[in-house]
XYZ file of C-alpha atoms in Angstrom:
239
model
C 66.992 22.546 10.638
C 63.514 23.733 9.649
C 62.884 23.187 6.021
C 60.583 25.256 4.003
C 58.005 24.290 1.614
C 57.843 25.179 -2.466
C 55.092 28.412 -1.360
C 57.921 30.199 0.445
C 60.397 32.064 -2.352
C 63.122 33.412 -0.056
C 64.102 33.057 3.514
C 66.709 35.436 4.583
C 70.132 34.170 4.848
C 72.210 33.179 8.065
C 75.729 32.734 8.363
C 76.343 29.016 8.462
C 72.987 27.592 7.338
C 71.450 25.419 5.262
C 68.497 27.163 3.252
C 66.031 25.723 0.332
C 65.769 27.673 -2.394
C 62.583 27.426 -4.869
C 61.067 28.789 -8.009
C 63.571 31.942 -7.091
C 64.927 33.740 -10.232
C 67.875 35.377 -11.709
C 70.413 33.967 -9.324
C 73.620 35.956 -10.142
C 76.396 34.070 -11.867
C 79.034 36.448 -10.868
C 82.041 34.645 -9.612
C 82.310 34.604 -5.491
C 85.146 36.245 -3.126
C 84.234 33.751 -1.032
C 85.966 30.786 -3.438
C 89.164 31.415 -1.859
C 87.396 30.878 1.675
C 85.800 27.368 0.566
C 89.326 26.632 -0.746
C 90.888 27.297 2.075
C 89.033 25.574 5.053
C 90.342 22.334 5.356
C 88.082 19.154 6.542
C 89.949 17.047 9.013
C 87.544 13.761 8.086
C 83.887 13.402 6.922
C 81.880 10.034 6.820
C 78.332 9.878 5.348
C 76.614 6.310 5.185
C 73.252 6.692 3.357
C 72.824 9.711 4.182
C 70.465 12.166 3.146
C 72.225 15.232 1.137
C 70.116 17.778 3.182
C 71.723 16.075 6.419
C 75.323 15.913 4.869
C 74.856 19.900 3.913
C 73.557 21.022 7.257
C 76.701 19.114 8.710
C 79.009 20.771 6.431
C 77.249 24.274 7.185
C 77.593 23.881 10.661
C 81.181 22.412 10.211
C 82.402 25.541 8.484
C 81.245 27.887 11.302
C 83.833 25.757 13.504
C 86.501 25.733 10.587
C 86.263 29.354 9.452
C 88.374 31.948 12.216
C 88.062 34.565 10.041
C 84.901 35.818 11.476
C 82.670 35.158 9.372
C 81.292 32.444 10.687
C 80.601 29.852 8.265
C 79.511 29.446 5.086
C 75.684 30.101 3.306
C 74.455 26.762 1.678
C 71.306 27.215 -0.374
C 69.423 23.574 -1.810
C 67.975 25.010 -5.023
C 65.227 21.950 -5.014
C 63.802 20.091 -2.349
C 63.791 16.718 -4.010
C 67.540 16.958 -4.023
C 67.654 17.076 -0.447
C 66.036 13.362 0.120
C 68.814 12.048 -2.314
C 71.300 9.969 -0.479
C 75.371 10.196 0.140
C 77.497 7.404 1.065
C 81.315 9.034 1.290
C 84.411 8.919 3.259
C 86.743 11.890 3.149
C 89.815 13.119 5.017
C 91.769 16.082 5.087
C 90.263 17.921 2.333
C 89.155 21.424 1.802
C 85.268 22.459 2.056
C 85.384 23.219 -1.727
C 85.823 19.396 -2.354
C 83.855 18.011 0.439
C 81.319 19.892 -0.332
C 81.842 19.322 -4.463
C 82.236 15.228 -4.162
C 79.006 15.374 -1.807
C 76.884 17.358 -4.251
C 77.845 15.077 -7.173
C 76.885 11.488 -5.470
C 73.669 13.239 -5.400
C 73.530 14.359 -8.986
C 74.131 17.913 -7.649
C 76.917 20.656 -8.751
C 77.780 23.432 -6.762
C 77.593 27.464 -8.211
C 79.505 29.618 -6.032
C 77.424 33.031 -5.547
C 78.860 35.984 -3.852
C 77.210 35.258 -0.502
C 76.051 31.579 -0.674
C 76.656 27.970 -2.210
C 74.123 26.912 -4.212
C 73.615 23.514 -4.995
C 71.561 22.634 -7.892
C 70.733 19.596 -9.830
C 73.061 18.511 -13.113
C 71.384 18.773 -16.255
C 70.691 15.383 -17.762
C 72.075 16.272 -20.987
C 75.361 17.488 -19.058
C 76.788 14.111 -16.649
C 78.964 14.185 -14.257
C 82.009 17.093 -14.632
C 85.165 16.066 -16.613
C 87.565 14.616 -13.942
C 90.517 17.135 -13.405
C 93.975 16.132 -13.485
C 96.512 16.169 -10.473
C 100.397 15.460 -11.387
C 101.067 15.487 -7.804
C 98.740 12.817 -6.864
C 99.695 10.543 -10.542
C 103.613 10.488 -8.662
C 102.318 9.459 -5.247
C 100.364 6.702 -6.530
C 103.751 5.491 -8.491
C 105.572 5.901 -5.093
C 103.718 4.128 -3.013
C 104.615 0.502 -3.230
C 101.932 -2.310 -1.341
C 104.348 -4.813 0.084
C 101.288 -7.365 -0.317
C 97.934 -7.476 -0.974
C 95.692 -10.604 -1.864
C 91.622 -10.495 -2.292
C 89.693 -13.832 -2.498
C 86.300 -12.920 -3.311
C 86.596 -9.487 -1.551
C 83.627 -6.715 -2.023
C 85.153 -3.750 -3.905
C 83.884 -1.595 -1.308
C 86.310 -3.322 1.298
C 89.436 -3.460 -1.728
C 88.591 0.138 -1.437
C 88.894 0.696 2.333
C 92.187 -1.497 2.375
C 93.526 0.736 0.113
C 92.456 3.806 1.969
C 94.119 2.546 5.320
C 97.273 1.293 3.387
C 97.813 4.560 2.058
C 97.496 6.327 5.625
C 100.051 3.570 6.468
C 102.321 4.381 3.701
C 102.341 7.813 3.234
C 104.732 8.975 5.870
C 106.859 11.552 3.795
C 104.097 13.986 2.516
C 103.166 16.478 4.990
C 100.613 16.175 7.169
C 97.597 18.394 5.487
C 98.183 16.124 2.444
C 98.771 12.372 3.718
C 97.073 9.158 2.713
C 94.762 9.088 -0.187
C 91.068 9.864 -0.797
C 88.565 7.567 -2.729
C 85.332 8.599 -4.217
C 83.113 5.603 -5.278
C 80.544 6.834 -7.590
C 77.006 4.846 -8.225
C 77.931 3.003 -4.991
C 74.545 1.106 -5.255
C 76.100 -0.636 -8.287
C 79.191 -1.807 -6.482
C 77.394 -3.921 -4.041
C 77.468 -7.119 -6.176
C 80.881 -5.977 -7.286
C 83.934 -8.825 -6.163
C 87.484 -9.583 -6.754
C 90.136 -12.312 -6.220
C 93.606 -11.005 -6.469
C 97.068 -11.478 -5.297
C 99.944 -8.888 -5.563
C 102.996 -8.098 -4.205
C 105.325 -5.254 -4.379
C 103.091 -3.438 -6.398
C 102.836 0.545 -6.858
C 99.294 1.833 -5.831
C 98.330 2.657 -9.118
C 98.941 -0.866 -10.842
C 96.978 -2.360 -7.416
C 94.531 -0.116 -7.985
C 94.047 -0.578 -11.670
C 94.268 -4.772 -11.633
C 91.823 -4.414 -8.809
C 89.369 -2.471 -10.160
C 89.541 -4.009 -13.849
C 89.109 -7.446 -12.068
C 85.876 -6.051 -10.283
C 84.667 -4.602 -14.382
C 85.262 -0.693 -12.908
C 87.765 1.616 -13.165
C 89.758 4.147 -11.515
C 90.495 8.052 -12.269
C 92.065 10.657 -10.868
C 89.880 13.433 -10.112
C 91.396 16.674 -8.267
C 92.433 15.689 -4.767
C 90.814 12.420 -5.150
C 90.531 8.944 -6.545
C 87.314 8.244 -8.455
C 85.722 4.388 -8.675
C 83.729 3.869 -11.186
C 81.745 1.099 -13.362
C 83.967 0.303 -16.316
C 81.217 1.517 -19.081
C 80.504 4.879 -17.641
C 80.868 7.410 -19.639
C 83.794 10.275 -18.793
């Protein structure tokens, strides 16, 4: 992948490629037909650990070529600001649409998506807007009530490790859901702030929803449903 300097206003697009876009005025606001493609392509699993956004996006762009069997050969993805590309992302998701994978990857870097006619543009979230409002998901809310954890015990356990436990336990317990929606996805906002968050807790025969509530509250955090995922965020962070 070759990154282009700010002097270059435009570089020809190639399917399934990552392109830096700088100083290019007037991008179209027309809703892109490729939104359906983004929502249809299912990502089996991704895991980024302090990965630069430019590398994460390159990976997802390349992955779109593998997943897209319609003959379009992948998705064009543009990084509007080169500085964004150096921000790091820590994220693990399974069985999720490419649209959501891109959305949360960008979100963790303080960015958002704009779907154009032939490309996805990733741009900084304006400081006065904050992160997008979480989206309701009644089916996921029901799953959190129906899945019951037989027992759990945390003893001064890092919040990150507790989330790993919940992710693994959901995969073990969620045997009735269709293969494409099995398990639970968690997104940890501000992971750098979670390094010192710990929890001590012991519970038995507890629904996932309540186990998450107690765990996050005791760690000084909270959880929220956002579309197909569960956000874990600092208790005092604005919605």
